[in-house]
Amino acid sequence: MSSPATTPHDSTDAHGHDLAQNRFWIFTQIAMLLAVITGLELVTVYLPFVAWILITVLVVLSTVKFMFVIFYFMHLRWDKAFCTILFFIGLVLAGGTMWALLKLFGAEASKPLTSAALAPVASEVRAA
Amino acid sequence: MSSHAAAATLDPHDDPTTTTGIPNKKLLMWAFLASDCMFFGCLISTHLIYRLHPPPGTPSARQVFSIELTSFSTFILLMSSLMMALAVNAIQKGNLKSMRWSLLTTIFFGLIFLGCQVYEFRNFVFEKHLTITNSILGTTFFTLTGTHGLHVLIGVIWLTAMLIYSFTGRLTEKQSIDVESMGLYWHFVDIVWIVIFTAVYLLEYI
C-alpha cells in the first residue's frame, strides 16, 4: 500500500506544529532556569563576600534573567531586528539616565548638608 | 494564496503588508515599552538616590522588608510569564482552548502577585509604620512598587477582557497579534520586577 501523498500544506502544518511544540519546551525550560537563578540571587545576598563582588553577581544574574525574558518570552529572538533596536533605544536611554543620576547624586558635593555642618555658616551670617 | 499571504500565515512575527514588515500593533507596543523603560528607570533611580543619602530617622529597609514574601512574588510573576508565553504559542497554533487555560492561569498568578503586594503594603503601613508620607524611603518605595502594581492590575484587566473576548468567537489565529501585544506588555511587567527585586530588595541585604 502506498503512503498517502503529502501536500505542501500538510508539510507546512507539520512544520508549524513541531515549531510550536519546540517552543513549548523552550519556554518551560527557560522558566525553570529563571526560577533557579532567582533562588541563586536569594542565596547570594547571604554569602560572606565583599559587597562589590555580591553586587556584581546580582547585576549579572538579573541581566541574564532580563535577557532570557526579552529574547525568548518576548520573541525578540525570532522577531525582526528593528524591534530589538527600538526597545534597546529606550533601554539605553533609561540606563544612561540612571547612571548619570546615580553618578551626580553619589558625588561628595551632592551629599545633603546636616544641621551640624550648617551651624558655622549660620553663625557667620548672623554675625554679618 | 499569494506568496506574501502564505508567508504571513507561516510566520506570525512578520506582516508583509507594512513598510517595516512588523505588524503595526506590535511596533506600537515595542515603542510604548521603550518609553516605559525610561519611566521606570527614573523611578528606580529616585529610590536608589534617596537610599544613598537617607535622612536621619529613616527606618532601616532591612528591618521593614520581607525577603521571603518578595521572593515568592517574584517566582509567581515568572511563572505567570511562562503561562503568557504559552498562551501566545497556543493562539498562534489556533488552539483556543489551550490559550484560554493559559490566560486563566496567568490571571490567577497575576492576582496572587497583587494579593502579595496588598498584604506587603498593609504590613508596612500598620505593622512597620512605614507610610508614603512619613519617610523618604516610604515615598520612593511606595511610588515605585505602587506604579509597578498598577501596571500589573492593568495587565490583569486586559487579560480578563481578552479571555472574555475569546468566547465571542471573534478571536482566531489571525488575531494572534492582539494576544502577542498583550503578552509583550505582561512580560515587560515581569522584567521591570526583575530589576526592582534586585535594585530595591536584594541590595538592602548586602
mmCIF file of N, CA, C and O in Angstrom, chain A residues 12 20 23-24 27-28 31-32 34-35 38 41-42 45-46 51 54-55 58 62 65-66 69-70 73-76 78-80 82-83 86-87 90-91 93-94 97-98 101-102 105-106 110-112, chain B residues 10 13-14 20-22 26-27 30-31 33-34 37-38 41 44-45 48-49 52-53 67 71 74-75 78-79 81-82 85-86 88-89 92-93 180 184 187-188 190-191 194 197-198 202-203 205-206:
data_model
loop_
_atom_site.group_PDB
_atom_site.id
_atom_site.type_symbol
_atom_site.label_atom_id
_atom_site.label_comp_id
_atom_site.label_asym_id
_atom_site.label_seq_id
_atom_site.Cartn_x
_atom_site.Cartn_y
_atom_site.Cartn_z
ATOM 1 N N THR A 12 3.602 22.070 5.778
ATOM 2 C CA THR A 12 3.667 23.342 6.488
ATOM 3 C C THR A 12 3.053 23.217 7.878
ATOM 4 O O THR A 12 3.601 23.690 8.860
ATOM 5 N N ALA A 20 5.930 24.901 17.208
ATOM 6 C CA ALA A 20 5.157 25.270 18.396
ATOM 7 C C ALA A 20 5.504 24.354 19.561
ATOM 8 O O ALA A 20 5.643 24.795 20.701
ATOM 9 N N ARG A 23 8.862 25.242 20.924
ATOM 10 C CA ARG A 23 8.790 26.460 21.750
ATOM 11 C C ARG A 23 8.195 26.168 23.122
ATOM 12 O O ARG A 23 8.607 26.767 24.099
ATOM 13 N N PHE A 24 7.236 25.254 23.187
ATOM 14 C CA PHE A 24 6.639 24.886 24.476
ATOM 15 C C PHE A 24 7.740 24.418 25.426
ATOM 16 O O PHE A 24 7.823 24.864 26.573
ATOM 17 N N PHE A 27 10.208 27.325 26.327
ATOM 18 C CA PHE A 27 9.634 28.238 27.327
ATOM 19 C C PHE A 27 9.639 27.602 28.715
ATOM 20 O O PHE A 27 9.957 28.263 29.699
ATOM 21 N N THR A 28 9.272 26.314 28.769
ATOM 22 C CA THR A 28 9.218 25.628 30.071
ATOM 23 C C THR A 28 10.614 25.547 30.687
ATOM 24 O O THR A 28 10.798 25.829 31.877
ATOM 25 N N ALA A 31 11.724 28.973 31.931
ATOM 26 C CA ALA A 31 11.036 29.351 33.176
ATOM 27 C C ALA A 31 11.688 28.659 34.372
ATOM 28 O O ALA A 31 11.884 29.278 35.432
ATOM 29 N N MET A 32 12.054 27.386 34.200
ATOM 30 C CA MET A 32 12.714 26.659 35.291
ATOM 31 C C MET A 32 14.075 27.282 35.588
ATOM 32 O O MET A 32 14.465 27.464 36.745
ATOM 33 N N LEU A 34 14.931 30.384 35.054
ATOM 34 C CA LEU A 34 14.723 31.684 35.707
ATOM 35 C C LEU A 34 14.420 31.497 37.197
ATOM 36 O O LEU A 34 14.890 32.278 38.028
ATOM 37 N N ALA A 35 13.652 30.459 37.512
ATOM 38 C CA ALA A 35 13.338 30.180 38.918
ATOM 39 C C ALA A 35 14.611 29.819 39.682
ATOM 40 O O ALA A 35 14.829 30.278 40.811
ATOM 41 N N THR A 38 16.642 32.932 40.287
ATOM 42 C CA THR A 38 16.057 33.709 41.395
ATOM 43 C C THR A 38 16.499 33.127 42.740
ATOM 44 O O THR A 38 16.846 33.869 43.664
ATOM 45 N N GLU A 41 20.049 34.121 43.360
ATOM 46 C CA GLU A 41 20.139 35.535 43.788
ATOM 47 C C GLU A 41 19.875 35.644 45.292
ATOM 48 O O GLU A 41 20.561 36.390 45.998
ATOM 49 N N LEU A 42 18.887 34.887 45.719
ATOM 50 C CA LEU A 42 18.500 34.917 47.131
ATOM 51 C C LEU A 42 19.639 34.395 48.022
ATOM 52 O O LEU A 42 19.933 34.971 49.076
ATOM 53 N N VAL A 45 22.911 36.960 48.437
ATOM 54 C CA VAL A 45 22.957 38.076 49.402
ATOM 55 C C VAL A 45 23.412 37.635 50.799
ATOM 56 O O VAL A 45 23.814 38.470 51.608
ATOM 57 N N TYR A 46 23.352 36.330 51.073
ATOM 58 C CA TYR A 46 23.775 35.846 52.403
ATOM 59 C C TYR A 46 25.207 35.323 52.413
ATOM 60 O O TYR A 46 25.691 34.868 53.438
ATOM 61 N N ALA A 51 31.074 43.495 49.368
ATOM 62 C CA ALA A 51 29.844 43.994 48.730
ATOM 63 C C ALA A 51 29.954 44.088 47.211
ATOM 64 O O ALA A 51 29.014 43.710 46.505
ATOM 65 N N LEU A 54 29.364 40.782 45.478
ATOM 66 C CA LEU A 54 27.956 40.373 45.553
ATOM 67 C C LEU A 54 27.084 41.204 44.618
ATOM 68 O O LEU A 54 26.204 40.672 43.933
ATOM 69 N N ILE A 55 27.368 42.522 44.584
ATOM 70 C CA ILE A 55 26.571 43.405 43.709
ATOM 71 C C ILE A 55 26.797 43.024 42.243
ATOM 72 O O ILE A 55 25.851 42.934 41.456
ATOM 73 N N LEU A 58 24.892 39.861 41.491
ATOM 74 C CA LEU A 58 23.444 40.131 41.391
ATOM 75 C C LEU A 58 23.092 40.826 40.082
ATOM 76 O O LEU A 58 22.095 40.484 39.445
ATOM 77 N N SER A 62 20.691 39.188 37.278
ATOM 78 C CA SER A 62 19.473 39.908 36.847
ATOM 79 C C SER A 62 19.506 40.165 35.357
ATOM 80 O O SER A 62 18.473 40.056 34.676
ATOM 81 N N LYS A 65 18.552 37.013 33.520
ATOM 82 C CA LYS A 65 17.091 36.809 33.574
ATOM 83 C C LYS A 65 16.383 37.753 32.609
ATOM 84 O O LYS A 65 15.488 37.345 31.857
ATOM 85 N N PHE A 66 16.789 39.004 32.654
ATOM 86 C CA PHE A 66 16.198 40.041 31.801
ATOM 87 C C PHE A 66 16.316 39.655 30.323
ATOM 88 O O PHE A 66 15.352 39.704 29.567
ATOM 89 N N VAL A 69 14.108 36.683 29.250
ATOM 90 C CA VAL A 69 12.690 37.048 29.094
ATOM 91 C C VAL A 69 12.492 37.827 27.799
ATOM 92 O O VAL A 69 11.583 37.514 27.021
ATOM 93 N N ILE A 70 13.333 38.827 27.538
ATOM 94 C CA ILE A 70 13.058 39.643 26.339
ATOM 95 C C ILE A 70 13.343 38.874 25.036
ATOM 96 O O ILE A 70 12.634 39.033 24.063
ATOM 97 N N PHE A 73 10.749 34.873 25.815
ATOM 98 C CA PHE A 73 9.319 35.068 26.094
ATOM 99 C C PHE A 73 8.730 36.194 25.245
ATOM 100 O O PHE A 73 7.576 36.123 24.838
ATOM 101 N N MET A 74 9.514 37.236 25.001
ATOM 102 C CA MET A 74 9.007 38.365 24.203
ATOM 103 C C MET A 74 9.340 38.211 22.720
ATOM 104 O O MET A 74 9.157 39.155 21.940
ATOM 105 N N HIS A 75 9.898 37.051 22.370
ATOM 106 C CA HIS A 75 10.100 36.648 20.962
ATOM 107 C C HIS A 75 11.107 37.499 20.192
ATOM 108 O O HIS A 75 11.118 37.431 18.964
ATOM 109 N N LEU A 76 11.934 38.293 20.886
ATOM 110 C CA LEU A 76 12.888 39.131 20.131
ATOM 111 C C LEU A 76 13.846 38.281 19.307
ATOM 112 O O LEU A 76 14.331 38.709 18.262
ATOM 113 N N TRP A 78 13.145 35.770 17.569
ATOM 114 C CA TRP A 78 12.533 35.363 16.293
ATOM 115 C C TRP A 78 11.982 36.558 15.502
ATOM 116 O O TRP A 78 11.582 36.417 14.372
ATOM 117 N N ASP A 79 11.908 37.731 16.178
ATOM 118 C CA ASP A 79 11.352 38.920 15.523
ATOM 119 C C ASP A 79 12.389 39.619 14.663
ATOM 120 O O ASP A 79 13.578 39.292 14.723
ATOM 121 N N LYS A 80 11.912 40.594 13.902
ATOM 122 C CA LYS A 80 12.829 41.401 13.103
ATOM 123 C C LYS A 80 13.716 42.233 14.032
ATOM 124 O O LYS A 80 13.287 42.629 15.119
ATOM 125 N N PHE A 82 14.569 45.166 14.024
ATOM 126 C CA PHE A 82 14.108 46.526 14.313
ATOM 127 C C PHE A 82 13.429 46.609 15.689
ATOM 128 O O PHE A 82 13.568 47.610 16.394
ATOM 129 N N CYS A 83 12.695 45.540 16.070
ATOM 130 C CA CYS A 83 12.043 45.519 17.389
ATOM 131 C C CYS A 83 13.099 45.587 18.499
ATOM 132 O O CYS A 83 12.936 46.311 19.484
ATOM 133 N N LEU A 86 14.587 49.106 18.573
ATOM 134 C CA LEU A 86 13.631 50.053 19.153
ATOM 135 C C LEU A 86 13.604 49.937 20.674
ATOM 136 O O LEU A 86 13.672 50.941 21.388
ATOM 137 N N PHE A 87 13.544 48.710 21.168
ATOM 138 C CA PHE A 87 13.476 48.504 22.613
ATOM 139 C C PHE A 87 14.790 48.910 23.280
ATOM 140 O O PHE A 87 14.786 49.518 24.353
ATOM 141 N N GLY A 90 15.227 52.642 24.045
ATOM 142 C CA GLY A 90 14.608 53.014 25.322
ATOM 143 C C GLY A 90 15.429 52.533 26.502
ATOM 144 O O GLY A 90 15.627 53.260 27.481
ATOM 145 N N LEU A 91 15.939 51.312 26.379
ATOM 146 C CA LEU A 91 16.700 50.704 27.471
ATOM 147 C C LEU A 91 18.009 51.463 27.715
ATOM 148 O O LEU A 91 18.379 51.738 28.860
ATOM 149 N N LEU A 93 18.670 54.603 26.849
ATOM 150 C CA LEU A 93 18.351 55.938 27.382
ATOM 151 C C LEU A 93 18.033 55.853 28.881
ATOM 152 O O LEU A 93 18.486 56.676 29.669
ATOM 153 N N ALA A 94 17.247 54.837 29.243
ATOM 154 C CA ALA A 94 16.891 54.667 30.658
ATOM 155 C C ALA A 94 18.135 54.345 31.484
ATOM 156 O O ALA A 94 18.350 54.931 32.551
ATOM 157 N N THR A 97 20.335 57.431 31.796
ATOM 158 C CA THR A 97 19.765 58.397 32.752
ATOM 159 C C THR A 97 20.029 57.934 34.188
ATOM 160 O O THR A 97 20.433 58.723 35.045
ATOM 161 N N MET A 98 19.832 56.630 34.410
ATOM 162 C CA MET A 98 20.065 56.078 35.754
ATOM 163 C C MET A 98 21.522 56.243 36.158
ATOM 164 O O MET A 98 21.827 56.675 37.273
ATOM 165 N N LEU A 101 22.308 59.980 36.854
ATOM 166 C CA LEU A 101 21.712 60.450 38.109
ATOM 167 C C LEU A 101 22.450 59.883 39.321
ATOM 168 O O LEU A 101 22.716 60.600 40.284
ATOM 169 N N LEU A 102 22.784 58.592 39.227
ATOM 170 C CA LEU A 102 23.481 57.974 40.368
ATOM 171 C C LEU A 102 24.877 58.558 40.541
ATOM 172 O O LEU A 102 25.347 58.739 41.662
ATOM 173 N N PHE A 105 24.335 62.284 41.957
ATOM 174 C CA PHE A 105 23.918 62.359 43.354
ATOM 175 C C PHE A 105 24.805 61.534 44.284
ATOM 176 O O PHE A 105 24.703 61.666 45.497
ATOM 177 N N GLY A 106 25.668 60.708 43.689
ATOM 178 C CA GLY A 106 26.591 59.935 44.514
ATOM 179 C C GLY A 106 27.867 60.710 44.800
ATOM 180 O O GLY A 106 28.688 60.305 45.630
ATOM 181 N N SER A 110 27.275 66.291 46.404
ATOM 182 C CA SER A 110 25.812 66.133 46.400
ATOM 183 C C SER A 110 25.266 65.680 47.742
ATOM 184 O O SER A 110 24.055 65.566 47.910
ATOM 185 N N LYS A 111 26.192 65.406 48.688
ATOM 186 C CA LYS A 111 25.694 64.929 49.982
ATOM 187 C C LYS A 111 24.894 66.036 50.657
ATOM 188 O O LYS A 111 25.354 67.185 50.710
ATOM 189 N N PRO A 112 23.722 65.718 51.182
ATOM 190 C CA PRO A 112 22.908 66.760 51.822
ATOM 191 C C PRO A 112 23.625 67.335 53.043
ATOM 192 O O PRO A 112 24.306 66.598 53.779
ATOM 193 N N LEU B 10 2.580 31.574 7.793
ATOM 194 C CA LEU B 10 3.653 30.757 8.329
ATOM 195 C C LEU B 10 4.329 31.401 9.531
ATOM 196 O O LEU B 10 4.589 30.747 10.521
ATOM 197 N N HIS B 13 5.316 36.461 13.242
ATOM 198 C CA HIS B 13 6.101 37.624 13.661
ATOM 199 C C HIS B 13 6.211 38.672 12.561
ATOM 200 O O HIS B 13 6.628 39.786 12.807
ATOM 201 N N ASP B 14 5.879 38.310 11.350
ATOM 202 C CA ASP B 14 6.043 39.237 10.229
ATOM 203 C C ASP B 14 4.697 39.653 9.663
ATOM 204 O O ASP B 14 3.717 38.923 9.734
ATOM 205 N N THR B 20 7.656 48.249 7.516
ATOM 206 C CA THR B 20 8.742 47.651 8.302
ATOM 207 C C THR B 20 8.706 46.120 8.272
ATOM 208 O O THR B 20 9.675 45.487 8.688
ATOM 209 N N GLY B 21 7.587 45.563 7.842
ATOM 210 C CA GLY B 21 7.443 44.099 7.882
ATOM 211 C C GLY B 21 7.021 43.615 9.254
ATOM 212 O O GLY B 21 6.914 42.417 9.503
ATOM 213 N N ILE B 22 6.780 44.572 10.161
ATOM 214 C CA ILE B 22 6.366 44.237 11.531
ATOM 215 C C ILE B 22 4.911 44.700 11.688
ATOM 216 O O ILE B 22 4.587 45.818 11.268
ATOM 217 N N LYS B 26 2.247 45.523 17.051
ATOM 218 C CA LYS B 26 3.454 45.091 17.758
ATOM 219 C C LYS B 26 4.478 46.231 17.840
ATOM 220 O O LYS B 26 5.091 46.460 18.893
ATOM 221 N N LEU B 27 4.609 46.962 16.758
ATOM 222 C CA LEU B 27 5.551 48.082 16.717
ATOM 223 C C LEU B 27 5.146 49.138 17.747
ATOM 224 O O LEU B 27 5.997 49.673 18.475
ATOM 225 N N TRP B 30 6.079 47.881 21.205
ATOM 226 C CA TRP B 30 7.521 47.973 21.495
ATOM 227 C C TRP B 30 7.931 49.420 21.758
ATOM 228 O O TRP B 30 8.744 49.694 22.642
ATOM 229 N N ALA B 31 7.345 50.367 20.992
ATOM 230 C CA ALA B 31 7.658 51.788 21.205
ATOM 231 C C ALA B 31 7.176 52.237 22.589
ATOM 232 O O ALA B 31 7.892 52.949 23.305
ATOM 233 N N LEU B 33 6.758 50.276 25.219
ATOM 234 C CA LEU B 33 7.587 49.633 26.243
ATOM 235 C C LEU B 33 8.942 50.335 26.377
ATOM 236 O O LEU B 33 9.466 50.475 27.481
ATOM 237 N N ALA B 34 9.477 50.798 25.231
ATOM 238 C CA ALA B 34 10.755 51.522 25.278
ATOM 239 C C ALA B 34 10.593 52.804 26.099
ATOM 240 O O ALA B 34 11.474 53.158 26.904
ATOM 241 N N CYS B 37 10.340 52.031 29.782
ATOM 242 C CA CYS B 37 11.663 51.733 30.364
ATOM 243 C C CYS B 37 12.216 52.992 31.023
ATOM 244 O O CYS B 37 12.761 52.952 32.131
ATOM 245 N N MET B 38 12.084 54.128 30.321
ATOM 246 C CA MET B 38 12.613 55.393 30.841
ATOM 247 C C MET B 38 11.835 55.836 32.078
ATOM 248 O O MET B 38 12.398 56.356 33.032
ATOM 249 N N GLY B 41 12.950 53.621 34.797
ATOM 250 C CA GLY B 41 14.361 53.949 35.069
ATOM 251 C C GLY B 41 14.449 55.135 36.012
ATOM 252 O O GLY B 41 15.240 55.130 36.968
ATOM 253 N N ILE B 44 13.231 54.095 39.595
ATOM 254 C CA ILE B 44 14.229 53.265 40.292
ATOM 255 C C ILE B 44 15.414 54.140 40.716
ATOM 256 O O ILE B 44 15.919 54.032 41.837
ATOM 257 N N SER B 45 15.854 55.045 39.823
ATOM 258 C CA SER B 45 16.964 55.951 40.155
ATOM 259 C C SER B 45 16.625 56.791 41.377
ATOM 260 O O SER B 45 17.450 56.952 42.279
ATOM 261 N N LEU B 48 16.989 54.763 44.459
ATOM 262 C CA LEU B 48 18.396 54.465 44.781
ATOM 263 C C LEU B 48 19.126 55.712 45.273
ATOM 264 O O LEU B 48 19.967 55.620 46.177
ATOM 265 N N ILE B 49 18.810 56.872 44.691
ATOM 266 C CA ILE B 49 19.470 58.120 45.101
ATOM 267 C C ILE B 49 19.138 58.446 46.557
ATOM 268 O O ILE B 49 20.023 58.745 47.358
ATOM 269 N N LEU B 52 20.977 56.431 48.905
ATOM 270 C CA LEU B 52 22.389 56.820 49.078
ATOM 271 C C LEU B 52 22.549 57.760 50.264
ATOM 272 O O LEU B 52 23.533 57.701 50.996
ATOM 273 N N HIS B 53 21.588 58.667 50.415
ATOM 274 C CA HIS B 53 21.666 59.662 51.488
ATOM 275 C C HIS B 53 20.396 59.628 52.328
ATOM 276 O O HIS B 53 19.576 60.520 52.241
ATOM 277 N N ILE B 67 11.946 39.432 52.734
ATOM 278 C CA ILE B 67 12.547 38.880 51.520
ATOM 279 C C ILE B 67 11.838 37.586 51.080
ATOM 280 O O ILE B 67 11.773 37.284 49.883
ATOM 281 N N SER B 71 10.387 37.129 47.375
ATOM 282 C CA SER B 71 10.905 36.053 46.524
ATOM 283 C C SER B 71 9.754 35.214 45.967
ATOM 284 O O SER B 71 9.762 34.827 44.790
ATOM 285 N N THR B 74 8.142 37.105 43.224
ATOM 286 C CA THR B 74 8.987 37.062 42.019
ATOM 287 C C THR B 74 8.780 35.747 41.279
ATOM 288 O O THR B 74 8.629 35.725 40.050
ATOM 289 N N PHE B 75 8.758 34.650 42.031
ATOM 290 C CA PHE B 75 8.550 33.326 41.438
ATOM 291 C C PHE B 75 7.184 33.260 40.744
ATOM 292 O O PHE B 75 7.072 32.764 39.611
ATOM 293 N N LEU B 78 7.240 35.173 37.504
ATOM 294 C CA LEU B 78 7.986 34.436 36.467
ATOM 295 C C LEU B 78 7.112 33.332 35.873
ATOM 296 O O LEU B 78 7.102 33.120 34.655
ATOM 297 N N MET B 79 6.382 32.641 36.743
ATOM 298 C CA MET B 79 5.514 31.565 36.258
ATOM 299 C C MET B 79 4.355 32.128 35.418
ATOM 300 O O MET B 79 3.923 31.512 34.440
ATOM 301 N N SER B 81 4.610 34.688 33.553
ATOM 302 C CA SER B 81 5.230 34.999 32.259
ATOM 303 C C SER B 81 5.293 33.738 31.385
ATOM 304 O O SER B 81 5.064 33.806 30.177
ATOM 305 N N LEU B 82 5.618 32.600 32.029
ATOM 306 C CA LEU B 82 5.645 31.330 31.284
ATOM 307 C C LEU B 82 4.265 31.044 30.708
ATOM 308 O O LEU B 82 4.142 30.703 29.512
ATOM 309 N N ALA B 85 3.502 33.237 27.771
ATOM 310 C CA ALA B 85 4.227 32.797 26.569
ATOM 311 C C ALA B 85 3.511 31.589 25.943
ATOM 312 O O ALA B 85 3.403 31.479 24.713
ATOM 313 N N LEU B 86 3.012 30.695 26.807
ATOM 314 C CA LEU B 86 2.298 29.511 26.303
ATOM 315 C C LEU B 86 0.953 29.900 25.679
ATOM 316 O O LEU B 86 0.525 29.280 24.698
ATOM 317 N N VAL B 88 0.346 32.722 24.067
ATOM 318 C CA VAL B 88 0.661 33.262 22.733
ATOM 319 C C VAL B 88 0.975 32.117 21.769
ATOM 320 O O VAL B 88 0.508 32.091 20.625
ATOM 321 N N ASN B 89 1.737 31.148 22.271
ATOM 322 C CA ASN B 89 2.088 29.973 21.466
ATOM 323 C C ASN B 89 0.825 29.228 21.029
ATOM 324 O O ASN B 89 0.704 28.805 19.868
ATOM 325 N N GLN B 92 -1.225 31.129 18.372
ATOM 326 C CA GLN B 92 -0.535 31.087 17.065
ATOM 327 C C GLN B 92 -0.742 29.738 16.370
ATOM 328 O O GLN B 92 -0.645 29.632 15.153
ATOM 329 N N LYS B 93 -1.011 28.692 17.185
ATOM 330 C CA LYS B 93 -1.332 27.372 16.625
ATOM 331 C C LYS B 93 -2.813 27.252 16.319
ATOM 332 O O LYS B 93 -3.257 26.268 15.752
ATOM 333 N N GLU B 180 -0.446 38.561 21.330
ATOM 334 C CA GLU B 180 1.010 38.731 21.399
ATOM 335 C C GLU B 180 1.365 40.109 21.967
ATOM 336 O O GLU B 180 2.277 40.223 22.798
ATOM 337 N N LEU B 184 3.471 40.924 25.296
ATOM 338 C CA LEU B 184 4.657 41.793 25.400
ATOM 339 C C LEU B 184 4.543 42.694 26.624
ATOM 340 O O LEU B 184 5.503 42.873 27.367
ATOM 341 N N HIS B 187 5.040 40.569 29.832
ATOM 342 C CA HIS B 187 6.453 40.208 30.052
ATOM 343 C C HIS B 187 7.257 41.429 30.484
ATOM 344 O O HIS B 187 8.196 41.310 31.265
ATOM 345 N N PHE B 188 6.869 42.600 29.978
ATOM 346 C CA PHE B 188 7.572 43.821 30.377
ATOM 347 C C PHE B 188 7.399 44.062 31.882
ATOM 348 O O PHE B 188 8.347 44.420 32.579
ATOM 349 N N ASP B 190 7.039 41.864 34.020
ATOM 350 C CA ASP B 190 7.918 40.875 34.651
ATOM 351 C C ASP B 190 9.369 41.358 34.671
ATOM 352 O O ASP B 190 10.042 41.270 35.696
ATOM 353 N N ILE B 191 9.852 41.906 33.550
ATOM 354 C CA ILE B 191 11.273 42.316 33.536
ATOM 355 C C ILE B 191 11.501 43.538 34.429
ATOM 356 O O ILE B 191 12.581 43.672 35.009
ATOM 357 N N ILE B 194 11.987 42.125 37.760
ATOM 358 C CA ILE B 194 13.317 41.507 37.892
ATOM 359 C C ILE B 194 14.316 42.570 38.363
ATOM 360 O O ILE B 194 15.136 42.328 39.252
ATOM 361 N N PHE B 197 13.333 43.805 42.028
ATOM 362 C CA PHE B 197 13.681 42.775 43.027
ATOM 363 C C PHE B 197 15.157 42.888 43.429
ATOM 364 O O PHE B 197 15.495 42.812 44.610
ATOM 365 N N THR B 198 16.012 43.117 42.436
ATOM 366 C CA THR B 198 17.446 43.228 42.739
ATOM 367 C C THR B 198 17.780 44.605 43.309
ATOM 368 O O THR B 198 18.418 44.712 44.360
ATOM 369 N N LEU B 202 16.953 43.133 47.123
ATOM 370 C CA LEU B 202 18.148 42.332 47.430
ATOM 371 C C LEU B 202 19.333 43.192 47.864
ATOM 372 O O LEU B 202 20.095 42.792 48.749
ATOM 373 N N LEU B 203 19.491 44.372 47.257
ATOM 374 C CA LEU B 203 20.649 45.220 47.608
ATOM 375 C C LEU B 203 20.630 45.646 49.080
ATOM 376 O O LEU B 203 21.679 45.928 49.661
ATOM 377 N N TYR B 205 20.115 43.816 51.512
ATOM 378 C CA TYR B 205 20.599 42.713 52.364
ATOM 379 C C TYR B 205 22.112 42.533 52.270
ATOM 380 O O TYR B 205 22.668 41.616 52.845
ATOM 381 N N ILE B 206 22.768 43.401 51.501
ATOM 382 C CA ILE B 206 24.233 43.268 51.342
ATOM 383 C C ILE B 206 24.934 44.190 52.331
ATOM 384 O O ILE B 206 24.592 45.346 52.460
#
